[in-house]
mmCIF file of C-alpha atoms and ligand atoms in Angstrom:
data_model
loop_
_atom_site.group_PDB
_atom_site.id
_atom_site.type_symbol
_atom_site.label_atom_id
_atom_site.label_comp_id
_atom_site.label_asym_id
_atom_site.label_seq_id
_atom_site.Cartn_x
_atom_site.Cartn_y
_atom_site.Cartn_z
ATOM 1 C CA MET A 1 120.221 141.558 108.811
ATOM 2 C CA PRO A 2 118.269 144.827 108.268
ATOM 3 C CA ILE A 3 114.566 144.828 107.362
ATOM 4 C CA LEU A 4 113.909 142.096 104.770
ATOM 5 C CA ASN A 5 112.852 142.943 101.335
ATOM 6 C CA ARG A 6 110.422 140.066 101.534
ATOM 7 C CA ALA A 7 108.860 141.490 104.762
ATOM 8 C CA HIS A 8 108.301 144.824 102.770
ATOM 9 C CA GLU A 9 106.661 142.827 99.984
ATOM 10 C CA MET A 10 104.413 141.101 102.515
ATOM 11 C CA GLN A 11 103.377 144.310 104.199
ATOM 12 C CA ALA A 12 100.184 144.869 102.350
ATOM 13 C CA GLU A 13 98.965 141.323 102.668
ATOM 14 C CA VAL A 14 99.817 141.075 106.343
ATOM 15 C CA ALA A 15 98.047 144.414 107.001
ATOM 16 C CA GLU A 16 94.972 143.012 105.269
ATOM 17 C CA TRP A 17 95.047 140.019 107.693
ATOM 18 C CA ARG A 18 95.450 142.485 110.523
ATOM 19 C CA ARG A 19 92.422 144.538 109.512
ATOM 20 C CA GLU A 20 90.421 141.383 109.027
ATOM 21 C CA LEU A 21 91.218 140.331 112.572
ATOM 22 C CA HIS A 22 90.540 143.891 113.807
ATOM 23 C CA ARG A 23 86.974 143.825 112.320
ATOM 24 C CA HIS A 24 86.230 140.622 114.290
ATOM 25 C CA PRO A 25 87.525 140.942 117.807
ATOM 26 C CA GLU A 26 86.961 138.098 120.200
ATOM 27 C CA LEU A 27 87.469 138.036 124.023
ATOM 28 C CA MET A 28 89.429 135.824 126.478
ATOM 29 C CA PHE A 29 89.297 132.049 125.479
ATOM 30 C CA ASP A 30 86.409 132.628 123.078
ATOM 31 C CA VAL A 31 88.830 133.351 120.127
ATOM 32 C CA HIS A 32 87.453 130.523 117.894
ATOM 33 C CA ARG A 33 87.183 132.601 114.690
ATOM 34 C CA THR A 34 90.625 134.051 115.180
ATOM 35 C CA ALA A 35 92.198 130.679 116.079
ATOM 36 C CA ALA A 36 90.668 129.100 112.904
ATOM 37 C CA PHE A 37 92.056 131.998 110.772
ATOM 38 C CA VAL A 38 95.464 131.426 112.293
ATOM 39 C CA ALA A 39 95.409 127.653 111.898
ATOM 40 C CA GLU A 40 94.251 127.844 108.271
ATOM 41 C CA LYS A 41 97.103 130.243 107.420
ATOM 42 C CA LEU A 42 99.736 128.146 109.085
ATOM 43 C CA LYS A 43 98.539 124.990 107.211
ATOM 44 C CA ALA A 44 98.568 127.000 103.831
ATOM 45 C CA PHE A 45 102.194 128.156 104.586
ATOM 46 C CA GLY A 46 103.309 124.508 104.869
ATOM 47 C CA CYS A 47 104.113 124.401 108.493
ATOM 48 C CA ASP A 48 105.320 120.838 109.466
ATOM 49 C CA GLU A 49 102.787 120.599 112.217
ATOM 50 C CA VAL A 50 99.717 122.734 113.138
ATOM 51 C CA VAL A 51 97.987 121.985 116.498
ATOM 52 C CA SER A 52 94.882 123.723 117.569
ATOM 53 C CA GLY A 53 93.004 123.596 120.970
ATOM 54 C CA LEU A 54 96.147 123.813 123.210
ATOM 55 C CA GLY A 55 95.246 125.775 126.389
ATOM 56 C CA ARG A 56 91.558 125.562 125.083
ATOM 57 C CA THR A 57 91.837 127.800 121.991
ATOM 58 C CA GLY A 58 95.586 128.354 121.505
ATOM 59 C CA VAL A 59 97.227 127.392 118.183
ATOM 60 C CA VAL A 60 100.821 126.172 117.593
ATOM 61 C CA GLY A 61 102.740 125.833 114.337
ATOM 62 C CA VAL A 62 106.015 123.988 113.949
ATOM 63 C CA ILE A 63 108.536 124.986 111.255
ATOM 64 C CA ARG A 64 111.737 122.915 110.918
ATOM 65 C CA GLY A 65 114.855 124.734 109.541
ATOM 66 C CA SER A 66 117.005 123.324 106.639
ATOM 67 C CA ARG A 67 120.398 124.371 108.157
ATOM 68 C CA GLY A 68 120.809 121.318 110.434
ATOM 69 C CA ALA A 69 120.213 120.473 114.000
ATOM 70 C CA GLY A 70 119.647 123.054 116.555
ATOM 71 C CA GLU A 71 117.566 124.293 119.401
ATOM 72 C CA THR A 72 113.734 124.612 119.314
ATOM 73 C CA ILE A 73 112.642 128.108 120.114
ATOM 74 C CA GLY A 74 109.155 129.441 120.606
ATOM 75 C CA PHE A 75 107.788 132.754 119.318
ATOM 76 C CA ARG A 76 104.631 133.884 121.012
ATOM 77 C CA ALA A 77 101.739 136.198 120.021
ATOM 78 C CA ASP A 78 98.406 136.845 121.648
ATOM 79 C CA MET A 79 95.014 136.732 119.854
ATOM 80 C CA ASP A 80 92.422 138.233 122.236
ATOM 81 C CA ALA A 81 90.738 141.650 122.239
ATOM 82 C CA LEU A 82 88.990 143.778 124.952
ATOM 83 C CA PRO A 83 85.526 144.670 126.109
ATOM 84 C CA ILE A 84 85.845 148.285 124.852
ATOM 85 C CA LYS A 85 83.594 150.243 122.463
ATOM 86 C CA GLU A 86 85.844 151.229 119.598
ATOM 87 C CA MET A 87 86.219 154.934 118.714
ATOM 88 C CA THR A 88 88.916 154.954 115.962
ATOM 89 C CA GLY A 89 86.444 155.716 113.158
ATOM 90 C CA LYS A 90 88.567 153.504 110.781
ATOM 91 C CA ASP A 91 86.940 151.797 107.886
ATOM 92 C CA TYR A 92 88.196 148.507 109.343
ATOM 93 C CA ALA A 93 86.839 149.306 112.799
ATOM 94 C CA SER A 94 85.354 146.425 114.982
ATOM 95 C CA THR A 95 81.939 145.079 113.697
ATOM 96 C CA VAL A 96 81.221 143.538 117.103
ATOM 97 C CA PRO A 97 79.565 146.050 119.508
ATOM 98 C CA GLY A 98 81.543 146.553 122.641
ATOM 99 C CA LYS A 99 84.597 144.606 121.660
ATOM 100 C CA MET A 100 87.731 145.853 120.036
ATOM 101 C CA HIS A 101 91.509 145.150 119.527
ATOM 102 C CA ALA A 102 92.672 147.917 121.720
ATOM 103 C CA CYS A 103 96.020 146.286 122.644
ATOM 104 C CA GLY A 104 97.325 145.443 119.199
ATOM 105 C CA HIS A 105 97.021 141.673 119.590
ATOM 106 C CA ASP A 106 95.590 141.707 115.992
ATOM 107 C CA GLY A 107 98.956 143.208 114.880
ATOM 108 C CA HIS A 108 101.040 140.810 117.041
ATOM 109 C CA THR A 109 99.149 137.857 115.631
ATOM 110 C CA SER A 110 99.453 139.092 112.041
ATOM 111 C CA MET A 111 103.239 139.853 112.314
ATOM 112 C CA LEU A 112 103.876 136.371 113.657
ATOM 113 C CA LEU A 113 101.804 134.947 110.873
ATOM 114 C CA GLY A 114 103.976 136.923 108.381
ATOM 115 C CA ALA A 115 107.058 135.598 109.995
ATOM 116 C CA ALA A 116 105.749 132.070 109.924
ATOM 117 C CA HIS A 117 105.020 132.479 106.235
ATOM 118 C CA TYR A 118 108.588 133.680 105.544
ATOM 119 C CA LEU A 119 110.268 131.054 107.671
ATOM 120 C CA ALA A 120 108.162 128.216 106.161
ATOM 121 C CA GLU A 121 109.150 129.293 102.653
ATOM 122 C CA THR A 122 112.830 129.955 103.329
ATOM 123 C CA ARG A 123 113.797 127.525 106.134
ATOM 124 C CA ASN A 124 117.121 129.286 106.320
ATOM 125 C CA PHE A 125 117.790 128.497 109.940
ATOM 126 C CA ALA A 126 119.043 125.687 112.214
ATOM 127 C CA GLY A 127 116.771 123.797 114.559
ATOM 128 C CA THR A 128 113.084 124.450 114.835
ATOM 129 C CA VAL A 129 110.857 127.440 115.339
ATOM 130 C CA VAL A 130 107.458 126.922 117.171
ATOM 131 C CA VAL A 131 105.034 129.869 116.613
ATOM 132 C CA ILE A 132 102.598 130.108 119.548
ATOM 133 C CA PHE A 133 99.246 131.978 119.341
ATOM 134 C CA GLN A 134 97.655 132.235 122.755
ATOM 135 C CA PRO A 135 94.105 133.161 123.832
ATOM 136 C CA ALA A 136 93.135 135.086 126.916
ATOM 137 C CA GLU A 137 96.099 137.436 127.596
ATOM 138 C CA GLU A 138 93.852 140.118 128.984
ATOM 139 C CA GLY A 139 93.366 138.575 132.443
ATOM 140 C CA GLY A 140 92.420 135.004 131.645
ATOM 141 C CA GLY A 141 95.793 133.359 131.861
ATOM 142 C CA GLY A 142 95.848 131.750 128.364
ATOM 143 C CA GLY A 143 99.650 131.593 128.517
ATOM 144 C CA ARG A 144 99.420 129.642 131.783
ATOM 145 C CA GLU A 145 96.818 127.242 130.290
ATOM 146 C CA MET A 146 99.061 126.488 127.275
ATOM 147 C CA VAL A 147 102.040 125.888 129.488
ATOM 148 C CA ASP A 148 99.794 123.609 131.757
ATOM 149 C CA ASP A 149 98.601 121.834 128.548
ATOM 150 C CA GLY A 150 102.272 120.732 127.966
ATOM 151 C CA LEU A 151 103.380 123.466 125.334
ATOM 152 C CA MET A 152 107.026 123.463 126.356
ATOM 153 C CA ASP A 153 107.546 119.703 126.716
ATOM 154 C CA ARG A 154 105.394 118.547 123.802
ATOM 155 C CA PHE A 155 107.307 120.695 121.323
ATOM 156 C CA GLY A 156 110.631 120.550 123.095
ATOM 157 C CA ILE A 157 110.851 124.362 123.399
ATOM 158 C CA ALA A 158 114.229 125.435 124.891
ATOM 159 C CA ARG A 159 113.695 129.184 124.929
ATOM 160 C CA VAL A 160 110.685 131.401 124.340
ATOM 161 C CA TYR A 161 110.405 134.975 122.960
ATOM 162 C CA GLY A 162 107.569 137.468 122.923
ATOM 163 C CA MET A 163 106.891 140.908 121.447
ATOM 164 C CA HIS A 164 104.392 143.662 122.269
ATOM 165 C CA ASN A 165 103.886 147.028 120.602
ATOM 166 C CA MET A 166 104.241 150.241 122.474
ATOM 167 C CA PRO A 167 102.422 153.381 121.718
ATOM 168 C CA ASN A 168 104.530 156.576 121.603
ATOM 169 C CA LEU A 169 107.723 154.541 121.244
ATOM 170 C CA PRO A 170 108.861 155.775 117.867
ATOM 171 C CA VAL A 171 108.352 153.612 114.811
ATOM 172 C CA GLY A 172 111.626 151.792 114.132
ATOM 173 C CA GLN A 173 112.614 151.560 117.808
ATOM 174 C CA PHE A 174 112.760 148.588 120.144
ATOM 175 C CA SER A 175 112.945 148.499 123.876
ATOM 176 C CA ILE A 176 113.913 145.806 126.329
ATOM 177 C CA ARG A 177 115.498 145.111 129.757
ATOM 178 C CA THR A 178 116.918 142.232 131.681
ATOM 179 C CA GLY A 179 115.012 141.325 134.817
ATOM 180 C CA PRO A 180 111.517 142.254 135.947
ATOM 181 C CA PHE A 181 109.763 143.944 133.004
ATOM 182 C CA PHE A 182 106.004 143.654 133.778
ATOM 183 C CA ALA A 183 104.435 143.593 137.208
ATOM 184 C CA ALA A 184 102.620 140.883 139.186
ATOM 185 C CA THR A 185 98.994 141.940 139.175
ATOM 186 C CA ASP A 186 96.904 140.931 142.152
ATOM 187 C CA GLU A 187 93.307 141.997 143.051
ATOM 188 C CA PHE A 188 91.618 142.493 146.289
ATOM 189 C CA ARG A 189 88.217 143.018 147.658
ATOM 190 C CA ILE A 190 87.445 143.982 151.278
ATOM 191 C CA ARG A 191 84.002 143.487 152.620
ATOM 192 C CA ILE A 192 83.349 145.427 155.784
ATOM 193 C CA THR A 193 80.562 144.583 157.963
ATOM 194 C CA GLY A 194 79.337 146.982 160.702
ATOM 195 C CA ARG A 195 75.782 147.537 162.094
ATOM 196 C CA GLY A 196 73.263 149.576 160.082
ATOM 197 C CA GLY A 197 70.980 152.050 161.652
ATOM 198 C CA HIS A 198 69.502 155.558 161.558
ATOM 199 C CA ALA A 199 71.929 158.309 160.527
ATOM 200 C CA ALA A 200 70.695 160.502 163.358
ATOM 201 C CA TRP A 201 71.841 157.957 165.975
ATOM 202 C CA PRO A 202 75.368 156.843 164.867
ATOM 203 C CA ASN A 203 76.051 155.821 168.478
ATOM 204 C CA GLN A 204 73.767 152.887 167.989
ATOM 205 C CA ALA A 205 75.382 151.821 164.750
ATOM 206 C CA ILE A 206 78.859 150.701 163.661
ATOM 207 C CA ASP A 207 79.574 152.708 160.542
ATOM 208 C CA PRO A 208 81.326 150.676 157.773
ATOM 209 C CA ILE A 209 81.879 153.805 155.709
ATOM 210 C CA VAL A 210 83.940 155.602 158.275
ATOM 211 C CA THR A 211 85.817 152.328 158.890
ATOM 212 C CA GLY A 212 86.330 151.919 155.137
ATOM 213 C CA ALA A 213 87.601 155.433 154.771
ATOM 214 C CA GLN A 214 90.300 154.775 157.308
ATOM 215 C CA ILE A 215 91.261 151.525 155.640
ATOM 216 C CA VAL A 216 91.652 153.285 152.248
ATOM 217 C CA GLN A 217 93.849 155.858 153.903
ATOM 218 C CA ALA A 218 95.928 153.264 155.821
ATOM 219 C CA LEU A 219 96.483 151.246 152.578
ATOM 220 C CA GLN A 220 98.657 154.102 151.327
ATOM 221 C CA THR A 221 101.177 153.364 153.995
ATOM 222 C CA ILE A 222 102.019 149.959 152.397
ATOM 223 C CA ALA A 223 103.946 151.833 149.622
ATOM 224 C CA SER A 224 105.062 154.700 151.769
ATOM 225 C CA ARG A 225 106.071 153.058 155.082
ATOM 226 C CA ASN A 226 106.307 149.390 154.576
ATOM 227 C CA ALA A 227 107.964 148.639 151.207
ATOM 228 C CA ASP A 228 111.666 149.128 150.620
ATOM 229 C CA PRO A 229 111.712 152.771 149.312
ATOM 230 C CA VAL A 230 113.810 151.879 146.252
ATOM 231 C CA SER A 231 111.553 149.009 145.229
ATOM 232 C CA SER A 232 108.200 149.295 143.419
ATOM 233 C CA ILE A 233 104.709 148.650 144.688
ATOM 234 C CA VAL A 234 101.417 150.127 143.520
ATOM 235 C CA VAL A 235 98.290 149.870 145.740
ATOM 236 C CA SER A 236 95.351 151.346 144.055
ATOM 237 C CA VAL A 237 91.741 151.377 145.540
ATOM 238 C CA THR A 238 89.449 151.593 142.502
ATOM 239 C CA GLN A 239 86.147 150.830 144.008
ATOM 240 C CA PHE A 240 84.191 151.882 147.160
ATOM 241 C CA HIS A 241 80.598 150.845 147.375
ATOM 242 C CA ALA A 242 78.228 151.492 150.203
ATOM 243 C CA GLY A 243 74.817 152.817 151.183
ATOM 244 C CA SER A 244 71.696 153.701 149.344
ATOM 245 C CA ALA A 245 70.023 156.649 151.306
ATOM 246 C CA HIS A 246 71.116 159.846 152.911
ATOM 247 C CA ASN A 247 69.640 159.110 156.312
ATOM 248 C CA VAL A 248 70.713 155.438 156.671
ATOM 249 C CA ILE A 249 73.997 154.073 157.936
ATOM 250 C CA PRO A 250 74.521 150.976 155.895
ATOM 251 C CA GLU A 251 75.355 147.582 157.214
ATOM 252 C CA GLU A 252 78.152 146.907 154.834
ATOM 253 C CA ALA A 253 80.782 148.639 152.589
ATOM 254 C CA GLU A 254 82.925 147.022 149.954
ATOM 255 C CA ILE A 255 86.366 148.238 148.761
ATOM 256 C CA ALA A 256 88.284 146.832 145.770
ATOM 257 C CA GLY A 257 91.402 147.439 143.858
ATOM 258 C CA THR A 258 94.802 146.195 142.656
ATOM 259 C CA VAL A 259 98.210 145.672 144.055
ATOM 260 C CA ARG A 260 101.121 145.576 141.521
ATOM 261 C CA THR A 261 104.711 144.505 142.341
ATOM 262 C CA LEU A 262 107.974 143.722 140.669
ATOM 263 C CA SER A 263 109.447 141.248 143.292
ATOM 264 C CA PRO A 264 108.089 138.243 145.165
ATOM 265 C CA GLU A 265 109.040 140.012 148.553
ATOM 266 C CA ASN A 266 106.827 142.989 147.708
ATOM 267 C CA ARG A 267 104.051 140.716 146.545
ATOM 268 C CA GLU A 268 104.009 138.926 149.885
ATOM 269 C CA LEU A 269 104.325 142.198 151.781
ATOM 270 C CA GLY A 270 101.416 143.773 149.881
ATOM 271 C CA GLU A 271 99.002 140.949 150.712
ATOM 272 C CA GLU A 272 100.170 140.635 154.376
ATOM 273 C CA ARG A 273 99.996 144.262 155.218
ATOM 274 C CA LEU A 274 96.696 144.778 153.342
ATOM 275 C CA ARG A 275 95.056 141.988 155.378
ATOM 276 C CA ALA A 276 96.585 143.206 158.662
ATOM 277 C CA LEU A 277 95.459 146.931 158.086
ATOM 278 C CA ALA A 278 91.904 145.951 156.895
ATOM 279 C CA GLU A 279 91.156 143.410 159.610
ATOM 280 C CA ASN A 280 92.647 145.368 162.583
ATOM 281 C CA ILE A 281 91.196 148.725 161.630
ATOM 282 C CA ALA A 282 87.828 147.159 161.246
ATOM 283 C CA ALA A 283 88.195 145.437 164.601
ATOM 284 C CA ALA A 284 89.236 148.708 166.279
ATOM 285 C CA HIS A 285 85.786 150.097 165.333
ATOM 286 C CA GLY A 286 83.883 146.974 166.165
ATOM 287 C CA ALA A 287 83.337 145.970 162.618
ATOM 288 C CA THR A 288 84.745 143.082 160.725
ATOM 289 C CA ALA A 289 86.611 143.086 157.382
ATOM 290 C CA GLU A 290 86.699 140.028 155.169
ATOM 291 C CA VAL A 291 89.558 140.207 152.685
ATOM 292 C CA MET A 292 89.515 138.286 149.384
ATOM 293 C CA TRP A 293 92.811 138.257 147.566
ATOM 294 C CA ARG A 294 93.024 136.955 144.032
ATOM 295 C CA ARG A 295 96.472 136.346 142.583
ATOM 296 C CA GLY A 296 96.880 137.492 138.991
ATOM 297 C CA TYR A 297 99.800 137.167 136.638
ATOM 298 C CA PRO A 298 103.299 136.768 138.318
ATOM 299 C CA VAL A 299 106.081 139.202 137.584
ATOM 300 C CA MET A 300 107.279 138.880 133.910
ATOM 301 C CA VAL A 301 111.013 138.446 134.215
ATOM 302 C CA ASN A 302 113.289 138.730 131.129
ATOM 303 C CA HIS A 303 116.258 136.378 131.392
ATOM 304 C CA SER A 304 119.637 137.878 130.991
ATOM 305 C CA ALA A 305 121.164 135.884 128.059
ATOM 306 C CA GLU A 306 117.895 135.902 126.101
ATOM 307 C CA SER A 307 117.396 139.677 126.552
ATOM 308 C CA ASP A 308 120.944 140.186 125.256
ATOM 309 C CA ILE A 309 120.110 138.012 122.217
ATOM 310 C CA CYS A 310 116.967 140.060 121.558
ATOM 311 C CA ALA A 311 118.662 143.406 121.914
ATOM 312 C CA GLN A 312 121.362 142.301 119.531
ATOM 313 C CA ILE A 313 118.925 140.951 116.941
ATOM 314 C CA ALA A 314 116.849 144.269 117.172
ATOM 315 C CA ARG A 315 120.036 146.253 116.558
ATOM 316 C CA GLU A 316 120.827 144.194 113.451
ATOM 317 C CA VAL A 317 117.261 144.796 112.195
ATOM 318 C CA ALA A 318 116.716 148.438 113.185
ATOM 319 C CA GLY A 319 120.201 149.858 113.729
ATOM 320 C CA GLU A 320 122.450 150.422 116.814
ATOM 321 C CA ALA A 321 120.672 153.713 117.924
ATOM 322 C CA ALA A 322 117.249 152.162 117.654
ATOM 323 C CA VAL A 323 117.335 149.855 120.577
ATOM 324 C CA GLU A 324 116.964 150.779 124.235
ATOM 325 C CA SER A 325 118.290 147.833 126.267
ATOM 326 C CA ASP A 326 117.743 149.260 129.719
ATOM 327 C CA ALA A 327 114.067 150.154 129.584
ATOM 328 C CA ARG A 328 112.146 151.016 132.736
ATOM 329 C CA PRO A 329 109.858 148.253 134.095
ATOM 330 C CA LEU A 330 106.153 148.593 133.555
ATOM 331 C CA MET A 331 103.501 148.258 136.343
ATOM 332 C CA GLY A 332 101.095 146.612 133.764
ATOM 333 C CA GLY A 333 100.638 142.814 133.782
ATOM 334 C CA GLU A 334 101.698 140.365 130.892
ATOM 335 C CA ASP A 335 100.627 136.796 130.749
ATOM 336 C CA PHE A 336 103.844 135.951 128.921
ATOM 337 C CA ALA A 337 105.213 135.762 132.519
ATOM 338 C CA TYR A 338 104.098 132.111 132.698
ATOM 339 C CA MET A 339 106.146 131.223 129.666
ATOM 340 C CA THR A 340 109.366 132.843 130.964
ATOM 341 C CA GLU A 341 108.723 131.018 134.277
ATOM 342 C CA ALA A 342 108.683 127.676 132.300
ATOM 343 C CA ARG A 343 111.668 128.459 129.996
ATOM 344 C CA PRO A 344 114.403 131.018 129.640
ATOM 345 C CA GLY A 345 113.129 133.815 127.429
ATOM 346 C CA ALA A 346 112.518 137.475 126.867
ATOM 347 C CA MET A 347 109.892 139.935 125.520
ATOM 348 C CA ILE A 348 110.716 142.982 123.585
ATOM 349 C CA LEU A 349 108.648 146.149 122.908
ATOM 350 C CA ILE A 350 108.332 147.425 119.324
ATOM 351 C CA GLY A 351 107.488 151.130 118.700
ATOM 352 C CA ASN A 352 103.918 151.759 117.575
ATOM 353 C CA GLY A 353 104.687 155.528 116.955
ATOM 354 C CA PRO A 354 102.455 158.357 118.188
ATOM 355 C CA SER A 355 99.104 156.849 119.039
ATOM 356 C CA ALA A 356 96.390 156.607 121.817
ATOM 357 C CA GLY A 357 97.513 154.398 124.691
ATOM 358 C CA LEU A 358 96.939 150.643 125.017
ATOM 359 C CA HIS A 359 93.365 149.813 126.114
ATOM 360 C CA HIS A 360 92.048 153.161 124.905
ATOM 361 C CA PRO A 361 89.016 153.311 122.642
ATOM 362 C CA ALA A 362 90.973 155.346 120.032
ATOM 363 C CA TYR A 363 94.065 153.018 120.112
ATOM 364 C CA ASP A 364 95.033 151.501 116.763
ATOM 365 C CA PHE A 365 97.940 149.164 115.870
ATOM 366 C CA ASN A 366 100.279 150.801 113.312
ATOM 367 C CA ASP A 367 100.481 148.668 110.180
ATOM 368 C CA GLU A 368 103.758 150.510 109.141
ATOM 369 C CA ILE A 369 105.633 148.493 111.778
ATOM 370 C CA ILE A 370 104.727 145.142 110.177
ATOM 371 C CA PRO A 371 107.925 144.668 108.199
ATOM 372 C CA LEU A 372 110.034 145.450 111.259
ATOM 373 C CA GLY A 373 108.189 142.903 113.331
ATOM 374 C CA ILE A 374 108.486 140.263 110.757
ATOM 375 C CA SER A 375 112.108 141.003 110.166
ATOM 376 C CA TYR A 376 112.758 140.869 113.861
ATOM 377 C CA TRP A 377 111.233 137.368 114.207
ATOM 378 C CA ALA A 378 113.013 136.124 111.086
ATOM 379 C CA ALA A 379 116.332 137.439 112.351
ATOM 380 C CA LEU A 380 115.833 135.810 115.674
ATOM 381 C CA ALA A 381 115.159 132.408 113.921
ATOM 382 C CA GLU A 382 118.087 132.758 111.587
ATOM 383 C CA GLY A 383 120.434 134.038 114.287
ATOM 384 C CA ASN A 384 119.511 131.205 116.800
ATOM 385 C CA GLY A 385 122.475 129.462 118.075
ATOM 386 C CA LYS A 386 124.924 132.016 116.615
ATOM 387 C CA ALA A 387 124.446 134.757 119.160
ATOM 388 C CA ALA A 388 124.054 132.415 122.217
HETATM 389 NI NI1 NI B 1 98.541 143.390 125.154
#
C-alpha cells in the first residue's frame, strides 16, 4: 500500500492541528490543553473508547476493526514540548514564552490523530488498534507512568509501535534497526568536600578543585580503559561548580553529567567505575566524594519480529529503496523504552528532511511528511496479522 490518497486529502487539516499544537506547547505532565485537544478529536472521529488521565495526563483511543478477530496493537505518540525559546520565526510559532515544540511531538501527535481519523472511518483491519498519546517524554517518564497505570493489560495490547521524526533524514525515508536503538540515560552528581582556606596557604587546605579536576580526567578512562572497546558508552561531564573568589580555596566542588549506554553491562559498569574513581581519588587527597546517581530511561530495544514488520510496512508505503533497516543506534534517550520492555514492539524513524536538529530553537516539524506518517500507521493496522 503506497501513500494513501485519503492521507493526502487530510494533509492540510492535519497540518492545521499540528500548527495549533505548535502555538501552545506544554511541558512534561502538564499537557492538559493538548490532552483535551486529542481526546476531543478522538471522540469526534467515533473511536469506540476514549480514556483520559492514564499516566496522569495520557490519552488512549480504542478503534475496533471490521475485518474480524485479531490482535490488539498499540500505536504511540508523545505530546510534550521543551523549555526552549523558539527561534523559527514561523507565523505559527510558540505563543508561550520559553516553551516550544522543538522535538516534533506536535507532528507525532497530529499524524497519529490523522491515522486514528482514517482508521475510525474505514475500519478496514482485523483486531483492534489502540492509539496512545503520552505526556512527559522529555525526561519525565510519561511512558513508564502509563505502563504502570495498566496501559498494556487494561487494553489488552499485544504489540506496541512508535515513530519519531529525524532531521536530515530525507523526506520519504524511514530508518529502523533491530536491537538497542536508543541509549539508557543516567545522570550523576558528585559533591567533593575538602577543607577551605586561604589561597596563599594551600598546605593548610584540602583543595576540592584539584581533586575534582583529577576526577574529571579519570572518568574518561571508563570509556577508554574499562568498557569493551567494541561496545558503546558515553561519559560526559557537563557541569563543574566551585569557588567564588580568586584568593579562596573553596570547601566544596560539584561535578555533574550524564552516562549513556546501550547494554545493561555497560550501564552497571558506568555506575560502578564512576563511584570507585570519584570516592577513591577524593580519599587519596583527604577529601570525600558523595556520588548521587539517578537512573533515567532504560535502553530502548526494538524487538526483532516487530522491527521486520515495521521495515516491511515502510517499504510498502515509501518504496524498497526508502527504508534503511540497519540504522546506527542513537545515544539519545527515548521513553518508549518502557513500552517495549512491557510488550514486543519497535520504533521507526521518519525523515524530516533538511532542518535544524532536535531540541534546537530553530527546529521545525516538516508538515510535508504528514501523509507518509498517516499512511505508515494505516498500513501497519491493515497489515497486522498478515506480515507476522
Ligand atoms: Ni522527541
